[in-house]
Tab-separated table of C-alpha atoms in Angstrom:
chain	number	residue	atom	x	y	z
A	1	MET	CA	-17.798	-13.565	-87.687
A	2	GLU	CA	-18.852	-10.088	-88.776
A	3	TYR	CA	-16.470	-7.915	-90.786
A	4	ALA	CA	-16.335	-4.128	-90.542
A	5	HIS	CA	-16.514	-1.903	-93.595
A	6	ASP	CA	-13.124	-0.421	-92.694
A	7	THR	CA	-11.399	-3.810	-92.915
A	8	VAL	CA	-8.216	-3.586	-94.983
A	9	GLN	CA	-6.564	-6.999	-94.648
A	10	SER	CA	-7.489	-9.994	-96.788
A	11	ILE	CA	-10.722	-11.779	-95.879
A	12	ASP	CA	-11.099	-15.548	-96.196
A	13	ALA	CA	-14.362	-16.895	-94.795
A	14	GLY	CA	-16.385	-20.075	-95.235
A	15	ASP	CA	-15.259	-23.590	-96.071
A	16	SER	CA	-17.356	-24.559	-99.081
A	17	PRO	CA	-15.602	-25.820	-102.227
A	18	ASP	CA	-17.799	-23.329	-104.127
A	19	ALA	CA	-15.950	-20.027	-103.921
A	20	ILE	CA	-16.444	-16.347	-104.679
A	21	VAL	CA	-13.391	-14.099	-105.062
A	22	CYS	CA	-14.057	-10.364	-104.656
A	23	LEU	CA	-11.731	-7.561	-105.778
A	24	HIS	CA	-12.129	-4.106	-104.268
A	25	GLY	CA	-11.774	-0.870	-106.179
A	26	TRP	CA	-9.330	2.032	-106.500
A	27	CYS	CA	-7.923	3.040	-103.103
A	28	CYS	CA	-10.697	1.044	-101.427
A	29	ARG	CA	-10.838	-1.655	-98.747
A	30	THR	CA	-11.602	-5.337	-98.543
A	31	GLY	CA	-14.306	-4.349	-96.061
A	32	ASP	CA	-16.350	-2.942	-98.950
A	33	PHE	CA	-17.467	-6.576	-99.315
A	34	ALA	CA	-18.057	-7.109	-95.579
A	35	ASP	CA	-21.831	-7.455	-95.912
A	36	GLN	CA	-21.569	-9.934	-98.779
A	37	VAL	CA	-19.050	-12.019	-96.810
A	38	ASP	CA	-21.289	-12.087	-93.752
A	39	SER	CA	-24.421	-12.993	-95.718
A	40	ASN	CA	-22.876	-15.623	-97.990
A	41	SER	CA	-20.018	-17.349	-96.161
A	42	ASP	CA	-22.397	-19.896	-94.610
A	43	ARG	CA	-22.925	-21.428	-98.063
A	44	PHE	CA	-19.851	-20.342	-100.077
A	45	ARG	CA	-16.217	-19.578	-99.446
A	46	LEU	CA	-15.491	-15.850	-99.803
A	47	LEU	CA	-11.970	-14.642	-100.521
A	48	VAL	CA	-11.271	-10.888	-100.689
A	49	PRO	CA	-7.546	-10.334	-101.367
A	50	ASP	CA	-5.974	-7.098	-100.159
A	51	TRP	CA	-4.425	-6.630	-103.596
A	52	GLN	CA	-3.583	-2.937	-103.223
A	53	ARG	CA	-1.755	-3.327	-99.905
A	54	ARG	CA	0.043	-6.311	-101.394
A	55	LEU	CA	1.361	-4.292	-104.344
A	56	SER	CA	2.644	-1.639	-101.922
A	57	ARG	CA	4.469	-4.303	-99.901
A	58	ARG	CA	5.709	-6.016	-103.061
A	59	ASP	CA	7.372	-3.435	-105.304
A	60	GLY	CA	4.856	-0.602	-105.687
A	61	SER	CA	4.274	-1.400	-109.357
A	62	CYS	CA	0.757	-0.552	-110.542
A	63	SER	CA	0.998	-2.785	-113.606
A	64	PHE	CA	-2.295	-4.639	-113.980
A	65	GLU	CA	-0.379	-7.611	-115.324
A	66	GLY	CA	1.583	-7.884	-112.070
A	67	ILE	CA	-1.481	-7.274	-109.899
A	68	CYS	CA	-3.461	-9.958	-111.735
A	69	ARG	CA	-0.612	-12.454	-111.375
A	70	ASP	CA	-0.533	-11.756	-107.642
A	71	ILE	CA	-4.325	-12.153	-107.314
A	72	ILE	CA	-4.186	-15.476	-109.157
A	73	GLY	CA	-1.359	-16.556	-106.854
A	74	CYS	CA	-3.541	-15.738	-103.822
A	75	ILE	CA	-6.436	-17.743	-105.260
A	76	GLU	CA	-4.276	-20.746	-106.059
A	77	ALA	CA	-2.493	-20.613	-102.686
A	78	ALA	CA	-5.908	-20.675	-101.005
A	79	GLY	CA	-6.725	-23.895	-102.852
A	80	ILE	CA	-9.648	-22.314	-104.659
A	81	SER	CA	-10.628	-23.587	-108.093
A	82	ARG	CA	-13.094	-22.157	-110.614
A	83	PRO	CA	-14.448	-19.294	-108.499
A	84	LEU	CA	-17.042	-16.689	-109.337
A	85	LEU	CA	-14.865	-13.610	-109.893
A	86	VAL	CA	-16.402	-10.355	-108.641
A	87	GLY	CA	-14.893	-6.920	-109.125
A	88	HIS	CA	-16.115	-3.501	-108.010
A	89	SER	CA	-14.919	-0.387	-109.844
A	90	LEU	CA	-11.193	-0.805	-110.606
A	91	GLY	CA	-11.514	-4.319	-109.202
A	92	GLY	CA	-13.896	-4.992	-112.072
A	93	PHE	CA	-11.162	-4.031	-114.544
A	94	LEU	CA	-8.784	-6.465	-112.833
A	95	ALA	CA	-11.345	-9.286	-112.731
A	96	THR	CA	-12.182	-8.675	-116.390
A	97	GLN	CA	-8.517	-8.768	-117.385
A	98	ILE	CA	-8.045	-12.111	-115.621
A	99	VAL	CA	-11.064	-13.469	-117.502
A	100	PHE	CA	-10.295	-12.202	-121.012
A	101	GLU	CA	-6.674	-13.316	-120.744
A	102	HIS	CA	-7.878	-16.776	-119.684
A	103	GLN	CA	-5.379	-16.808	-116.836
A	104	LEU	CA	-7.678	-18.653	-114.452
A	105	PRO	CA	-10.653	-21.004	-114.951
A	106	VAL	CA	-13.703	-19.208	-113.532
A	107	ARG	CA	-17.357	-19.952	-112.971
A	108	GLY	CA	-18.399	-16.509	-114.098
A	109	LEU	CA	-17.646	-12.787	-113.902
A	110	LEU	CA	-19.672	-10.228	-111.945
A	111	VAL	CA	-18.805	-6.618	-112.803
A	112	LEU	CA	-19.966	-4.056	-110.245
A	113	ASP	CA	-20.111	-0.497	-111.604
A	114	SER	CA	-16.818	-0.557	-113.494
A	115	ALA	CA	-16.457	1.896	-116.394
A	116	LEU	CA	-16.200	-0.827	-119.035
A	117	PRO	CA	-15.506	-0.452	-121.866
A	118	LEU	CA	-13.761	2.744	-120.802
A	119	PRO	CA	-15.461	5.635	-122.670
A	120	GLU	CA	-13.041	8.126	-124.190
A	121	ALA	CA	-14.550	10.926	-122.120
A	122	TYR	CA	-13.686	9.053	-118.930
A	123	ARG	CA	-10.213	8.206	-120.207
A	124	VAL	CA	-9.571	11.930	-120.652
A	125	GLN	CA	-11.235	12.832	-117.346
A	126	TRP	CA	-9.298	10.254	-115.342
A	127	SER	CA	-6.000	11.146	-117.002
A	128	ARG	CA	-6.611	14.747	-115.969
A	129	ALA	CA	-7.545	13.570	-112.471
A	130	ALA	CA	-4.206	11.747	-112.251
A	131	ASP	CA	-2.464	14.976	-113.314
A	132	ARG	CA	-4.391	16.911	-110.654
A	133	LEU	CA	-3.487	14.367	-107.966
A	134	GLU	CA	0.153	14.649	-109.005
A	135	GLN	CA	0.110	18.436	-108.907
A	136	GLY	CA	-1.531	18.487	-105.478
A	137	PRO	CA	-2.411	19.286	-102.852
A	138	TYR	CA	-3.153	15.564	-102.901
A	139	VAL	CA	-5.771	15.336	-100.139
A	140	GLN	CA	-7.959	18.049	-101.642
A	141	ALA	CA	-7.561	16.713	-105.181
A	142	CYS	CA	-8.444	13.194	-104.084
A	143	THR	CA	-11.473	14.376	-102.087
A	144	ASP	CA	-12.725	16.374	-105.076
A	145	PHE	CA	-12.369	13.312	-107.313
A	146	VAL	CA	-14.139	10.948	-104.904
A	147	GLU	CA	-17.069	13.081	-103.693
A	148	PRO	CA	-19.206	12.705	-106.877
A	149	PHE	CA	-19.273	8.927	-106.313
A	150	PHE	CA	-22.085	9.357	-103.765
A	151	VAL	CA	-25.750	10.366	-103.998
A	152	ASP	CA	-27.299	12.678	-101.415
A	153	ALA	CA	-29.017	9.835	-99.523
A	154	GLU	CA	-25.600	8.280	-98.831
A	155	ARG	CA	-24.081	11.328	-97.127
A	156	GLY	CA	-23.054	10.697	-93.548
A	157	PRO	CA	-20.549	8.825	-91.362
A	158	LEU	CA	-20.255	5.795	-93.662
A	159	GLU	CA	-19.582	8.006	-96.678
A	160	GLN	CA	-16.968	9.939	-94.707
A	161	SER	CA	-15.282	6.712	-93.632
A	162	ILE	CA	-15.024	5.588	-97.267
A	163	VAL	CA	-13.630	8.961	-98.392
A	164	GLU	CA	-11.107	9.093	-95.539
A	165	GLY	CA	-9.932	5.580	-96.367
A	166	MET	CA	-9.456	6.465	-100.033
A	167	VAL	CA	-7.705	9.776	-99.354
A	168	GLY	CA	-5.362	8.002	-96.950
A	169	GLN	CA	-3.882	5.734	-99.624
A	170	PRO	CA	-0.316	6.342	-100.929
A	171	PRO	CA	-0.451	9.092	-103.583
A	172	GLY	CA	1.960	7.314	-105.923
A	173	THR	CA	-0.199	4.193	-105.920
A	174	ALA	CA	-3.433	6.118	-106.450
A	175	ILE	CA	-1.963	8.048	-109.381
A	176	GLY	CA	-0.339	4.980	-110.894
A	177	LEU	CA	-3.541	2.934	-110.799
A	178	LEU	CA	-5.565	5.682	-112.496
A	179	ARG	CA	-2.984	5.958	-115.249
A	180	GLU	CA	-2.929	2.182	-115.661
A	181	ILE	CA	-6.695	2.052	-116.259
A	182	CYS	CA	-6.303	4.636	-119.029
A	183	ARG	CA	-3.441	2.748	-120.673
A	184	HIS	CA	-5.539	-0.228	-121.823
A	185	GLU	CA	-7.821	-0.546	-124.854
A	186	TRP	CA	-10.643	-2.240	-122.978
A	187	ASP	CA	-13.112	-2.486	-125.862
A	188	GLN	CA	-10.744	-4.703	-127.841
A	189	GLU	CA	-10.008	-6.873	-124.818
A	190	LEU	CA	-13.669	-7.444	-123.961
A	191	ASP	CA	-14.103	-9.249	-127.280
A	192	ARG	CA	-12.081	-12.151	-125.859
A	193	ILE	CA	-14.461	-12.950	-122.977
A	194	ASP	CA	-16.141	-16.352	-123.260
A	195	THR	CA	-17.512	-16.907	-119.745
A	196	PRO	CA	-20.900	-15.976	-118.209
A	197	VAL	CA	-20.949	-12.272	-117.298
A	198	HIS	CA	-23.394	-10.172	-115.315
A	199	MET	CA	-23.121	-6.420	-114.741
A	200	VAL	CA	-24.622	-4.280	-111.990
A	201	ALA	CA	-24.480	-0.530	-112.569
A	202	SER	CA	-25.236	2.316	-110.209
A	203	GLY	CA	-27.466	5.236	-111.049
A	204	ARG	CA	-24.523	7.514	-111.706
A	205	GLY	CA	-21.705	5.191	-112.703
A	206	ALA	CA	-19.758	5.054	-115.940
A	207	LEU	CA	-20.612	1.448	-116.821
A	208	ASP	CA	-21.898	1.671	-120.399
A	209	MET	CA	-23.988	-1.483	-120.513
A	210	LYS	CA	-25.016	-1.029	-124.143
A	211	ALA	CA	-21.389	-0.747	-125.225
A	212	PHE	CA	-20.429	-3.710	-123.021
A	213	HIS	CA	-23.190	-5.835	-124.600
A	214	ALA	CA	-21.835	-4.965	-128.040
A	215	HIS	CA	-18.616	-6.781	-127.134
A	216	VAL	CA	-20.117	-9.485	-124.891
A	217	PRO	CA	-23.582	-10.131	-126.397
A	218	ASP	CA	-24.548	-12.873	-123.923
A	219	ALA	CA	-23.837	-10.753	-120.845
A	220	THR	CA	-26.760	-9.816	-118.605
A	221	SER	CA	-27.152	-6.579	-116.683
A	222	GLU	CA	-29.151	-4.538	-114.201
A	223	ARG	CA	-29.022	-1.017	-112.790
A	224	ILE	CA	-29.653	0.290	-109.265
A	225	GLU	CA	-30.976	3.711	-110.191
A	226	GLU	CA	-31.049	5.159	-106.666
A	227	SER	CA	-27.456	4.245	-105.845
A	228	GLY	CA	-24.127	5.969	-105.932
A	229	HIS	CA	-20.957	4.145	-106.907
A	230	PHE	CA	-20.476	2.084	-103.718
A	231	ILE	CA	-23.244	-0.421	-104.311
A	232	THR	CA	-21.645	-3.181	-102.209
A	233	VAL	CA	-21.876	-0.909	-99.150
A	234	PHE	CA	-25.142	0.953	-99.672
A	235	HIS	CA	-27.089	-1.832	-101.430
A	236	PRO	CA	-25.506	-4.938	-99.881
A	237	ASP	CA	-28.538	-7.217	-100.160
A	238	ARG	CA	-28.958	-6.544	-103.876
A	239	VAL	CA	-25.319	-7.393	-104.558
A	240	GLY	CA	-25.377	-10.430	-102.265
A	241	GLN	CA	-28.471	-11.808	-103.974
A	242	THR	CA	-26.823	-11.363	-107.374
A	243	MET	CA	-23.799	-13.332	-106.195
A	244	ARG	CA	-26.021	-16.176	-104.989
A	245	ARG	CA	-27.925	-16.205	-108.273
A	246	MET	CA	-24.695	-16.544	-110.251
A	247	MET	CA	-23.584	-19.459	-108.047
A	248	ARG	CA	-26.604	-21.605	-108.897
């Protein structure tokens, strides 16, 4: 079965006992991992929880602690044990929190262009972005925030679909999630990671690999220089190959 990039509901594909759990980013969609599901579900089980829609249906709380508990509940309910945990953007923050809090036994952690450890400049920038989203008009503020995530070669219908999907998310949730990222002291929390970690950064992302390595010395990393932020969509083969390599 092929999954569309605009898929929003949870994805659960494949029947292998070896599983990969993928967490989408801020105001994004489970379909951001559609290509990786299609290319890897013949050999692994791929679970992509719709964590953001679930929090909206649950109580609307943007607390990462509550979101992580819900994600773990989804994984356990699916009968998955010791998965490779993959997170893109804000999903990388969530996956990292699950790992450093040792809430779930995992095979490894794959961080895809998450701004870890959160540089102070980005903490300030994203706090101001949350203020701007709150002040409104929301659609314009959200579009202005999202547009720099893409490089020129990615402009077109797929980019517009991603932007429209992000802008269409509930404003309160979008604002709350941005503020929640800025609330944590991620550099201190990274020191507690003791599982294999690999990072993939885009050419214009905020993932500071040198700073990350200072906290997790054994982590490995790579950068896709020609890519914007949405590497799972615009460089699907590169991300899919990295997943397979970490499952060996």
